[in-house]
mmCIF file of C-alpha atoms in Angstrom:
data_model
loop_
_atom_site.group_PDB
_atom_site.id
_atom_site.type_symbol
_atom_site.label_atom_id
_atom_site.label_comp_id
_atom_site.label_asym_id
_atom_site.label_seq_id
_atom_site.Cartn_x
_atom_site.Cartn_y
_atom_site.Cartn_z
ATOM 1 C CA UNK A 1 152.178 254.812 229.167
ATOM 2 C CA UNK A 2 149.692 256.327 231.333
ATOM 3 C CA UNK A 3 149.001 256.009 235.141
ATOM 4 C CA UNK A 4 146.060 254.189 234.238
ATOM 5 C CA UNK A 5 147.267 251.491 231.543
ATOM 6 C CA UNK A 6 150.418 251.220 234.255
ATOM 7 C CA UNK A 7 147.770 250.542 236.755
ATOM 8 C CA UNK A 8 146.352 247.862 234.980
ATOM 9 C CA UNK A 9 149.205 246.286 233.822
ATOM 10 C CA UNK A 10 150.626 246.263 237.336
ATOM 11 C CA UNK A 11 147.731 244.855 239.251
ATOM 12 C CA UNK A 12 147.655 241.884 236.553
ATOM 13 C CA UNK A 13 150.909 241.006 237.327
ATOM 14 C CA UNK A 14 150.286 241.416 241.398
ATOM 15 C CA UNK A 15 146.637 239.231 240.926
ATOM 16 C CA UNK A 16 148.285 236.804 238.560
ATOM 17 C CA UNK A 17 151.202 235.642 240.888
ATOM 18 C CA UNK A 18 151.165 237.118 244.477
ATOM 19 C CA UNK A 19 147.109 236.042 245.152
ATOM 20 C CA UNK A 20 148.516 232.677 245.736
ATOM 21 C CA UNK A 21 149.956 233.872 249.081
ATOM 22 C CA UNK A 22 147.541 234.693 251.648
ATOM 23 C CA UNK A 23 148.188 237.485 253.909
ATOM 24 C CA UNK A 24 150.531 236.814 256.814
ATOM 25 C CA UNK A 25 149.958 236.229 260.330
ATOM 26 C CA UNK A 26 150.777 239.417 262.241
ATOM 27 C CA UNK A 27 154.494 239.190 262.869
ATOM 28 C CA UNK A 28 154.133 241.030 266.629
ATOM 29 C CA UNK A 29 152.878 240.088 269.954
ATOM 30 C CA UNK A 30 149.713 242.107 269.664
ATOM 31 C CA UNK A 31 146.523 242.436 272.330
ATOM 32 C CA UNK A 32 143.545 241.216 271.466
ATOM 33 C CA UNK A 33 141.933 243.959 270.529
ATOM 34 C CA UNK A 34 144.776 244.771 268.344
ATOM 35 C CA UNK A 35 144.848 241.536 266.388
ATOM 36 C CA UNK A 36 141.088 242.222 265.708
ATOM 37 C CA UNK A 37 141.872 245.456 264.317
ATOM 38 C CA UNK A 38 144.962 244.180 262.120
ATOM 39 C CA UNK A 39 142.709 241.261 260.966
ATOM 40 C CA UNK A 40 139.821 243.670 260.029
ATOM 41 C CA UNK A 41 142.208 246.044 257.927
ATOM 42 C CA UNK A 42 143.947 243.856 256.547
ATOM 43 C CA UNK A 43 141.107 241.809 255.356
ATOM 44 C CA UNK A 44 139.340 244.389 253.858
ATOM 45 C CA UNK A 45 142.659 246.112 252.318
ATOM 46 C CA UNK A 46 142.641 242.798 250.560
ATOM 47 C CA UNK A 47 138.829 243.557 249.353
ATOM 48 C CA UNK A 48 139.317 246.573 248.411
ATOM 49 C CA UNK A 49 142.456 246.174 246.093
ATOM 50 C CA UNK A 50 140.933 243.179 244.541
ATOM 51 C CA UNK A 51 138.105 246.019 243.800
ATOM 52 C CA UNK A 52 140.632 248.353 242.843
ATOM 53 C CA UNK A 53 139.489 250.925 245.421
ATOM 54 C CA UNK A 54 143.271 251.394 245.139
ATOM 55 C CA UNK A 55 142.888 254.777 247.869
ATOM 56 C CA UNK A 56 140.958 252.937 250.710
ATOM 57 C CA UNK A 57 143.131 249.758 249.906
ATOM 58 C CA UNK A 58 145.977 252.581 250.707
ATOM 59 C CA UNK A 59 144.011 253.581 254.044
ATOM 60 C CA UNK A 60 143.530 249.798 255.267
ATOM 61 C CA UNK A 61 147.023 248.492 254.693
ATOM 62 C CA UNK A 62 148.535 251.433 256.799
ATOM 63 C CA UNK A 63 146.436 250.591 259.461
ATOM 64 C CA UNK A 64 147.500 246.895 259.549
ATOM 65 C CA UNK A 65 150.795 247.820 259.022
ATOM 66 C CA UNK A 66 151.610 250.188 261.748
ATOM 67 C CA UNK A 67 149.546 247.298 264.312
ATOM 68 C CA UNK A 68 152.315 244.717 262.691
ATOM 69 C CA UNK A 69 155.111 246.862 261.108
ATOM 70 C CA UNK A 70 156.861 243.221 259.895
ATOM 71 C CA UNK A 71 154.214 241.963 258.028
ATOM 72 C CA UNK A 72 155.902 240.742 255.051
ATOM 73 C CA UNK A 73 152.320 240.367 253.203
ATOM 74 C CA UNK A 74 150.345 243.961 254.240
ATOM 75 C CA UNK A 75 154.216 245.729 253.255
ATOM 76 C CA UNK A 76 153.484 244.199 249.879
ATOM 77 C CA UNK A 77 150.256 244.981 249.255
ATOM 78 C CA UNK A 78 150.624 248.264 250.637
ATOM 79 C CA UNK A 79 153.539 248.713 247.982
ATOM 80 C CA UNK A 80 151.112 247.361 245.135
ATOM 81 C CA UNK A 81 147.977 249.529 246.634
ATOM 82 C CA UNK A 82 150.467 252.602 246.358
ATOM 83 C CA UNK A 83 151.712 251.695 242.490
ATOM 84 C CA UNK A 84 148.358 251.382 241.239
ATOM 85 C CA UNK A 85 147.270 254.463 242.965
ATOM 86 C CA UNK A 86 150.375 256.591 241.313
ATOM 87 C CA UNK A 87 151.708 257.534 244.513
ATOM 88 C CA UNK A 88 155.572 256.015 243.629
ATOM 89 C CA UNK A 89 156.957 257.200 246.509
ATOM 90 C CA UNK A 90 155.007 255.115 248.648
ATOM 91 C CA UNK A 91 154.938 252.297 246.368
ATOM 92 C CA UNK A 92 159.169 252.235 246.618
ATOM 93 C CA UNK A 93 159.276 253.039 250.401
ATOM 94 C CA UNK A 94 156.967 249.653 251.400
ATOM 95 C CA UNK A 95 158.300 247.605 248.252
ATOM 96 C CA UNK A 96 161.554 248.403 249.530
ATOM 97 C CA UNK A 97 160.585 247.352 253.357
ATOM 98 C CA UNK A 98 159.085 243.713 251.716
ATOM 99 C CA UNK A 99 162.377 243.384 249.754
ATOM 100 C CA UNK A 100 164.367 243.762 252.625
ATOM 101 C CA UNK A 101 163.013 241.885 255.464
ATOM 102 C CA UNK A 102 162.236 238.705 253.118
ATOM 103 C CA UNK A 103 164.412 235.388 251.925
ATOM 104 C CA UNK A 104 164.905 235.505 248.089
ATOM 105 C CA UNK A 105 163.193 232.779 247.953
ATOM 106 C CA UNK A 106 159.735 233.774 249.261
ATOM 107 C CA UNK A 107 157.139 235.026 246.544
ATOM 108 C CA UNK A 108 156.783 237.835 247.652
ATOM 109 C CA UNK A 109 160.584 239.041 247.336
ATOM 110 C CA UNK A 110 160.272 237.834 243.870
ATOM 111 C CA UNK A 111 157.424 239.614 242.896
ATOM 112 C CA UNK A 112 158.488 242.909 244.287
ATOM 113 C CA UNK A 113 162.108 242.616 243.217
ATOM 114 C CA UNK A 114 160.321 241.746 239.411
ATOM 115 C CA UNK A 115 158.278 245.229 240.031
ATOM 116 C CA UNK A 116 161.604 247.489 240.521
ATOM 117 C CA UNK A 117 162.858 245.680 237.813
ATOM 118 C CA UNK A 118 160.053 246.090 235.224
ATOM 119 C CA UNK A 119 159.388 249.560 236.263
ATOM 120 C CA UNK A 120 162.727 251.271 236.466
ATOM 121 C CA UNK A 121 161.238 254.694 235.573
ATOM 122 C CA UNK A 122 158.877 255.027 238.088
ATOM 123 C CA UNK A 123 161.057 253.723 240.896
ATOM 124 C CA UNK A 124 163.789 255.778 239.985
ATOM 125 C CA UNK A 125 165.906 252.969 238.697
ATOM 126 C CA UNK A 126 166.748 251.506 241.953
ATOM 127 C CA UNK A 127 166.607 248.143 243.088
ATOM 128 C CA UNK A 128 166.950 246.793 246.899
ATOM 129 C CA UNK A 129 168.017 243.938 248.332
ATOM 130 C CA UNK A 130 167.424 241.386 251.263
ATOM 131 C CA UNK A 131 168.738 242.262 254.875
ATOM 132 C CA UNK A 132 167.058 239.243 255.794
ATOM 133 C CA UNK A 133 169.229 236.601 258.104
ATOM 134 C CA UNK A 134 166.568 233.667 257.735
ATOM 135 C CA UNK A 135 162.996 233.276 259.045
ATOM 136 C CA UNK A 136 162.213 236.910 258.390
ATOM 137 C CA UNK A 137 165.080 237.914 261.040
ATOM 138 C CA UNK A 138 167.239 240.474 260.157
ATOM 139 C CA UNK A 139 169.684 242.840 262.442
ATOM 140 C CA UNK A 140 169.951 246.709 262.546
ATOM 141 C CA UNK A 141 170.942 248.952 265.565
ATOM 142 C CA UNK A 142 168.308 249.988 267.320
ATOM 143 C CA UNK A 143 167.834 254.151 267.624
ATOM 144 C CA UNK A 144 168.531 254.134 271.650
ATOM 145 C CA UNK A 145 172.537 253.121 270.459
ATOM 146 C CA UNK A 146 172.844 256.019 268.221
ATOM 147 C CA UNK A 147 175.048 257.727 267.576
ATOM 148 C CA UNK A 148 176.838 254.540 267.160
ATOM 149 C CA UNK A 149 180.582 254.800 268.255
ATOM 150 C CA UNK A 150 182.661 253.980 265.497
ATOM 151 C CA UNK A 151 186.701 252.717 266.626
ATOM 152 C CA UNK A 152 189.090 252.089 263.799
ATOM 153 C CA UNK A 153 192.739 250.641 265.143
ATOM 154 C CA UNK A 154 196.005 251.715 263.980
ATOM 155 C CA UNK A 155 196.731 247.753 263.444
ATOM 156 C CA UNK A 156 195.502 246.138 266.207
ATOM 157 C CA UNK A 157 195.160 242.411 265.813
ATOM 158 C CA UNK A 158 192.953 240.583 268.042
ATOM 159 C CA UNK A 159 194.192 237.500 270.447
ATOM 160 C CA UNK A 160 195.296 234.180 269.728
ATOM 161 C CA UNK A 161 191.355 232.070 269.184
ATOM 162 C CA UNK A 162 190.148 235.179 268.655
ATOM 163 C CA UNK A 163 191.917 237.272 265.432
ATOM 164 C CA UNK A 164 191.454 235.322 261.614
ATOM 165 C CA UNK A 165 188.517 233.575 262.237
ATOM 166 C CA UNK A 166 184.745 234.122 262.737
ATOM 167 C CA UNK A 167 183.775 234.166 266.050
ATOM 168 C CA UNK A 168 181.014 232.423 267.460
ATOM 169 C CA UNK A 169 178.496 234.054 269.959
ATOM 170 C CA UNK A 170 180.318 233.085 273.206
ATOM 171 C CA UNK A 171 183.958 234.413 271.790
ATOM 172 C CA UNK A 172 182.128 237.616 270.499
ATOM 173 C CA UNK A 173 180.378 238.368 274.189
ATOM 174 C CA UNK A 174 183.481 237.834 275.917
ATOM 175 C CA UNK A 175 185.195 240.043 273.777
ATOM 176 C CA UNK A 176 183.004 242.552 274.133
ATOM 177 C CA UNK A 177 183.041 242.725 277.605
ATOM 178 C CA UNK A 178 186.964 242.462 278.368
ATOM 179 C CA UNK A 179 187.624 245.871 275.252
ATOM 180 C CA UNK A 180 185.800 247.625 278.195
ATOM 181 C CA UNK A 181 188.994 247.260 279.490
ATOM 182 C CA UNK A 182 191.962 249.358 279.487
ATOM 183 C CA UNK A 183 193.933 247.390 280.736
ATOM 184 C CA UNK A 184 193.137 244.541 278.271
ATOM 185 C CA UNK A 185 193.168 246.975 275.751
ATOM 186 C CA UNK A 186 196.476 248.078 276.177
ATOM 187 C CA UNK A 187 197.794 244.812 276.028
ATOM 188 C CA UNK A 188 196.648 243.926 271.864
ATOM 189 C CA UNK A 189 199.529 244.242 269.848
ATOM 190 C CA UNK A 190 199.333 245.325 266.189
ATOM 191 C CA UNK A 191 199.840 243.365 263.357
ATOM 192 C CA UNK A 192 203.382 243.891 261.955
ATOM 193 C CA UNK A 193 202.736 243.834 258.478
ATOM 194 C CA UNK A 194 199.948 246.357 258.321
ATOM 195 C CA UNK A 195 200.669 249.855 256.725
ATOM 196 C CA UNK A 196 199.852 253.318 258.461
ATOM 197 C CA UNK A 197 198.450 254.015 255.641
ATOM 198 C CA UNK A 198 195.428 251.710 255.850
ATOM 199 C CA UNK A 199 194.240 253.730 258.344
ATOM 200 C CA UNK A 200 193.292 256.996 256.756
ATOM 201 C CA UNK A 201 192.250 254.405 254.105
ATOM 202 C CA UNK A 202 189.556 252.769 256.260
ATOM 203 C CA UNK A 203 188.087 255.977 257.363
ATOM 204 C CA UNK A 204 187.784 257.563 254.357
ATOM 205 C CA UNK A 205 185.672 253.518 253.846
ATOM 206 C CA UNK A 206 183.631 254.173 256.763
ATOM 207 C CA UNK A 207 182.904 258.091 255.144
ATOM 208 C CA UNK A 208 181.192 256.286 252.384
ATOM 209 C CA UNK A 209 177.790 256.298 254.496
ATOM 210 C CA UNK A 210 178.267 259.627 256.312
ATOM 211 C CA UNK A 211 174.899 260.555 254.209
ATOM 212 C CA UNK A 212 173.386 258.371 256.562
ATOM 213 C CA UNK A 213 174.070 260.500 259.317
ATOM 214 C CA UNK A 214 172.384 263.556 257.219
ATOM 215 C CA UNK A 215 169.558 261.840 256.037
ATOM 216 C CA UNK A 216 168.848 260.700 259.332
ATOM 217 C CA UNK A 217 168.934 256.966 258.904
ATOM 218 C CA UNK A 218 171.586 256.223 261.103
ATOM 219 C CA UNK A 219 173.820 257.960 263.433
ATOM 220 C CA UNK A 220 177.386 257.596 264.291
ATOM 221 C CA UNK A 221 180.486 258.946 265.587
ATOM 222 C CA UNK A 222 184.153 258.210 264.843
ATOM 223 C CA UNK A 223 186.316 257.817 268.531
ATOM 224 C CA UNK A 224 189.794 257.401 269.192
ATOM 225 C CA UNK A 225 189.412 254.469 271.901
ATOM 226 C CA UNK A 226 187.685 251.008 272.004
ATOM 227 C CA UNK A 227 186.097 250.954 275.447
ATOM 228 C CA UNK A 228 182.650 252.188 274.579
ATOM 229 C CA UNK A 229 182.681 251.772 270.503
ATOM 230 C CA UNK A 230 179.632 249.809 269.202
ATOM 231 C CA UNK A 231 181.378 248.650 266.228
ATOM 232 C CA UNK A 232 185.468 248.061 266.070
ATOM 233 C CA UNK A 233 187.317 247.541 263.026
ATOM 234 C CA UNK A 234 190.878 245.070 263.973
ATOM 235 C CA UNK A 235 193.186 244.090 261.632
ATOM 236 C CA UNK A 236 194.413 240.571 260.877
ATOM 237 C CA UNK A 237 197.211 238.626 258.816
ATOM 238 C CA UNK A 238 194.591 236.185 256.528
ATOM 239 C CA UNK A 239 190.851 234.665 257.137
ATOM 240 C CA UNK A 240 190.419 231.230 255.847
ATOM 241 C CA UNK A 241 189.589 230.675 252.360
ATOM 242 C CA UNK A 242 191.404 233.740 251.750
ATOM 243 C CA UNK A 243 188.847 236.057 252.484
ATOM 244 C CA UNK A 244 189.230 240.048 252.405
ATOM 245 C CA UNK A 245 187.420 240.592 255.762
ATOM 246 C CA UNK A 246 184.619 239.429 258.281
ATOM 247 C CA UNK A 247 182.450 241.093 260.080
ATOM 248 C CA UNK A 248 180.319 239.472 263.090
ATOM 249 C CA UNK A 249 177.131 241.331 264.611
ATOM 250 C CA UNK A 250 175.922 241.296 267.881
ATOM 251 C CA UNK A 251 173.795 238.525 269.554
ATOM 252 C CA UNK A 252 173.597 238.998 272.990
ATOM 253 C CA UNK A 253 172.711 242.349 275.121
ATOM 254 C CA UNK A 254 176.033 244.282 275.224
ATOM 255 C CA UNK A 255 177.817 243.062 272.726
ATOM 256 C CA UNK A 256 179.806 244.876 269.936
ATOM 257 C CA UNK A 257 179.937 244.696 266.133
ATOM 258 C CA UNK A 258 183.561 243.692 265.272
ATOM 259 C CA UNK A 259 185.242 243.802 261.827
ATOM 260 C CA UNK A 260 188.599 242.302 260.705
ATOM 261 C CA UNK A 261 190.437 243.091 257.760
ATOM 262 C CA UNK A 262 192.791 240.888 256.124
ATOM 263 C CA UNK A 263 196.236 242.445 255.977
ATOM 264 C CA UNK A 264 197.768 239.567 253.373
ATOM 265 C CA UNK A 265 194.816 240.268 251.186
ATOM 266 C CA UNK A 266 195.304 243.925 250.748
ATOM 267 C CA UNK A 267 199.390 243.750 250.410
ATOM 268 C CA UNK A 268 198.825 240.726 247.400
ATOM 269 C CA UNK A 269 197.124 243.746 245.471
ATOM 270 C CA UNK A 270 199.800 245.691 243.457
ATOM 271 C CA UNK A 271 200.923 248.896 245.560
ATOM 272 C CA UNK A 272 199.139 251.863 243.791
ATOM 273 C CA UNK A 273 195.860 249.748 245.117
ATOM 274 C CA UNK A 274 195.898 248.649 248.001
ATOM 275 C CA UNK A 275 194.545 252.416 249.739
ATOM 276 C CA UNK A 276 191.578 251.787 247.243
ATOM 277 C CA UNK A 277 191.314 248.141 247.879
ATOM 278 C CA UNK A 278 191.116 249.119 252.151
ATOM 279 C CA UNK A 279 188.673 252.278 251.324
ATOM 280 C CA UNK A 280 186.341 249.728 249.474
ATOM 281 C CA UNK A 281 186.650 246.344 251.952
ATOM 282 C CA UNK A 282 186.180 248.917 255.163
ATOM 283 C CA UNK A 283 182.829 250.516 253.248
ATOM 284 C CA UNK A 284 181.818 247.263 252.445
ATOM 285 C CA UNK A 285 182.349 245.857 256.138
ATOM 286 C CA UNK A 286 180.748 248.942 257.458
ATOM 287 C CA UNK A 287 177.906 248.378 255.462
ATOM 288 C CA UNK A 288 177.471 244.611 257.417
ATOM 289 C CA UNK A 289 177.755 245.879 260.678
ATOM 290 C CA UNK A 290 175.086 248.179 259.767
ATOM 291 C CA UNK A 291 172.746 245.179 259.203
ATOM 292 C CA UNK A 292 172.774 244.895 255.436
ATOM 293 C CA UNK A 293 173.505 241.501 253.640
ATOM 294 C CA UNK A 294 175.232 241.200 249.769
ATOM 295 C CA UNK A 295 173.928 242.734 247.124
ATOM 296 C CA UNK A 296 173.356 240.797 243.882
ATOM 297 C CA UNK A 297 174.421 244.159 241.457
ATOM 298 C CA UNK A 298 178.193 244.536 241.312
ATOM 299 C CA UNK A 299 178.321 248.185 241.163
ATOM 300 C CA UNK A 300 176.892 248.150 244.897
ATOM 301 C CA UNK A 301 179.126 248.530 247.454
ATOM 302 C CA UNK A 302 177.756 245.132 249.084
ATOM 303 C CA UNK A 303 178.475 243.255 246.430
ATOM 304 C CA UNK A 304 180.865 240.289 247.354
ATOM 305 C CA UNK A 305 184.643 241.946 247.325
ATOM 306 C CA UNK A 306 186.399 238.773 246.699
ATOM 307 C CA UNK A 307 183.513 238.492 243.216
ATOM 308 C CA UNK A 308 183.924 242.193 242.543
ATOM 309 C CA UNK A 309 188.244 242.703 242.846
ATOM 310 C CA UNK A 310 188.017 239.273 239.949
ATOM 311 C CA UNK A 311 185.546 240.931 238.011
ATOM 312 C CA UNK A 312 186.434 242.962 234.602
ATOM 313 C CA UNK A 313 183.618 245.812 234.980
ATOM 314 C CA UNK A 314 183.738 245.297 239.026
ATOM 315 C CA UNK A 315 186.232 247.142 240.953
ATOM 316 C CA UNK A 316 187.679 250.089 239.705
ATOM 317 C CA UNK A 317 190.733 251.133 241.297
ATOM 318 C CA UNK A 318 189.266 254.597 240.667
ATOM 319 C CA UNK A 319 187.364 254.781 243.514
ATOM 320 C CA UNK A 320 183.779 254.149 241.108
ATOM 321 C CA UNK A 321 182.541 251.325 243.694
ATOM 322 C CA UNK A 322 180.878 253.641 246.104
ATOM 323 C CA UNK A 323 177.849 253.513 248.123
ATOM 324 C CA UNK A 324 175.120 253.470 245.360
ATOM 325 C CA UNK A 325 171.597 254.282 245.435
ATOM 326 C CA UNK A 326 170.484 250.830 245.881
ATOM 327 C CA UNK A 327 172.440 250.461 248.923
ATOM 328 C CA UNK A 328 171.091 254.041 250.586
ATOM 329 C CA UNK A 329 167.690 252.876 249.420
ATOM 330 C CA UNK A 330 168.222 249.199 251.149
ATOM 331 C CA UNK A 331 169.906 250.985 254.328
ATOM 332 C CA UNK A 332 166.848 253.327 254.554
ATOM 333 C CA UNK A 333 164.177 250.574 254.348
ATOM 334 C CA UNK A 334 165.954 248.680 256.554
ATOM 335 C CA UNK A 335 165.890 251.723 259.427
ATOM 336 C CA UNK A 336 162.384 252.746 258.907
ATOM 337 C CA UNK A 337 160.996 249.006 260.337
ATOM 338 C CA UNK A 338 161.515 248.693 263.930
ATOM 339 C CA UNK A 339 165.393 247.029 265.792
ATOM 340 C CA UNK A 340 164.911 243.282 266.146
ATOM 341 C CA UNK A 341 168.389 243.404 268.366
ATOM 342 C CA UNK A 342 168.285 242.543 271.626
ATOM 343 C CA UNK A 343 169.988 245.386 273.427
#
């Protein structure tokens, strides 16, 4: 099929179901002057796609986009402009963005997820997924925290209130600020059924995204103590509903990302597992306190564990459940649009 016939078959499917959502207020306080300017390009970007003056279309939407950089509506048609245009590159990059920073339920996720999925070829067979919390929030570290400081314990179980459950915001800022203690610190005990092997185990999890770190998407560092870490990786004895691990992000300014791993869970896997079964649940827990939510694909390393380990064709004790390319491309989008954490 040719750029052309592509083109038109694209924009028919864009006109046909996306027109029926108007473009967005801007999603950033903005001066007035500003907001004029957004409205403007934005307007006419809208004009000139419908015209299929796909390159100024191209030209208006960047405009808007970098005055309002969460517009869920200019990303798309930005995405669509770029398609039509044959510039693929472009098209995945902002496609990607709308994917990411909408519900699954809005139109617009729909539409572009329905794009990746009907053009495979020309978006390189990849398909992101939503990062989005609700109401268009979603969480990534901003690029003043990097490199990221990245603590994994030998063991180390939280306190009483604290360790097998997910902690609310108050128990996660308090937290936070007593690790900056050595003393405190020095007082956690580990938990006496985990293995020393689980360790190694959990790096080699955390490894998974070290392509992050080359691509320049995010930046982070492994230490040997908790006091300054960003992110901290405890271990536990269960979670309710016999859950492999939780992760909770941070909500307040100076607050940490911590992960706990379910001990009981990994030892009920038969023993030539359970190194795999810790590589996979710390790469997958990693891959939350990064800021990305579940993936719907099961080869995706943020696909739910506990749907994955029951699956036949999910988890391979291999080692095949790796960080795929939808998860780079969904970690990549996600970094490109500006930190909504309040640091």
């Amino acid at each position: 099929m040719t750029i052309k016939e592509l083109s038109m078959k694209f924009s028919a499917l864009a006109i046909s179901t996306i027109f029926l959502a108007a473009l967005g207020w801007p999603a950033e306080a903005m001066t007035k002057a500003e907001t004029v300017r957004y409205r403007k390009a934005s307007s006419n970007g809208l004009v000139n796609f419908r015209q299929k003056n796909y390159p100024k279309a191209i030209e208006n939407f960047k405009e808007a986009a970098a005055l309002s950089p969460l517009d869920l509506s200019v990303r798309y048609y930005l995405g669509l402009s770029a398609f039509s245009a044959g510039n693929y590159a472009l098209a995945r990059e902002e496609l990607a963005k709308a994917i990411v920073i909408s519900s699954p339920q809005s139109t617009y996720h729909k539409n572009a997820v329905k794009c990746f999925r009907d053009y495979k070829k020309e978006f390189s067979h990849v398909l992101p997924y939503s990062c989005s919390v609700v109401d268009g929030k979603y969480f990534s570290w901003s690029k003043q925290r990097m490199p990221l400081k990245v603590f994994v314990s030998h063991g180390l179980k939280l306190p009483a209130g604290y360790r097998g459950e997910e902690l609310n915001g108050d128990k996660l800022h308090n937290l936070s600020g007593w690790l900056a203690s050595s003393s405190y610190v020095s007082k956690i005990k580990r938990d006496r059924h985990y293995d020393d092997s689980f360790f190694e185990a959990a790096n080699k999890g955390i490894a998974e995204w070290s392509f992050a770190r080359s691509e320049k998407i995010v930046d982070f560092d492994l230490v040997k103590d908790p006091y300054k870490a960003d992110i901290l990786v405890f271990w536990c004895s269960k979670l309710p509903g016999d859950r492999s691990a939780t992760t909770i992000l941070p909500q307040k300014k100076g607050d940490r990302a911590i992960i706990q791993i379910a001990v009981e869970y990994v030892l009920a896997r038969q023993a030539h597992l359970r190194a795999d079964t810790v590589r996979y649940i710390a790469a997958h827990e990693f891959g939350s306190a990064l800021g990305l939510k579940e993936s719907g694909f099961e080869r995706d390393i943020m696909y739910p564990i506990e749907k994955t380990v029951r699956h036949k064709t999910g988890f391979n004790p291999g080692g095949s459940n790796k960080v795929s390319h939808n998860d780079s491309t969904t970690l990549s989008a996600l970094y490109s649009l500006p930190s909504q954490n309040q640091e």
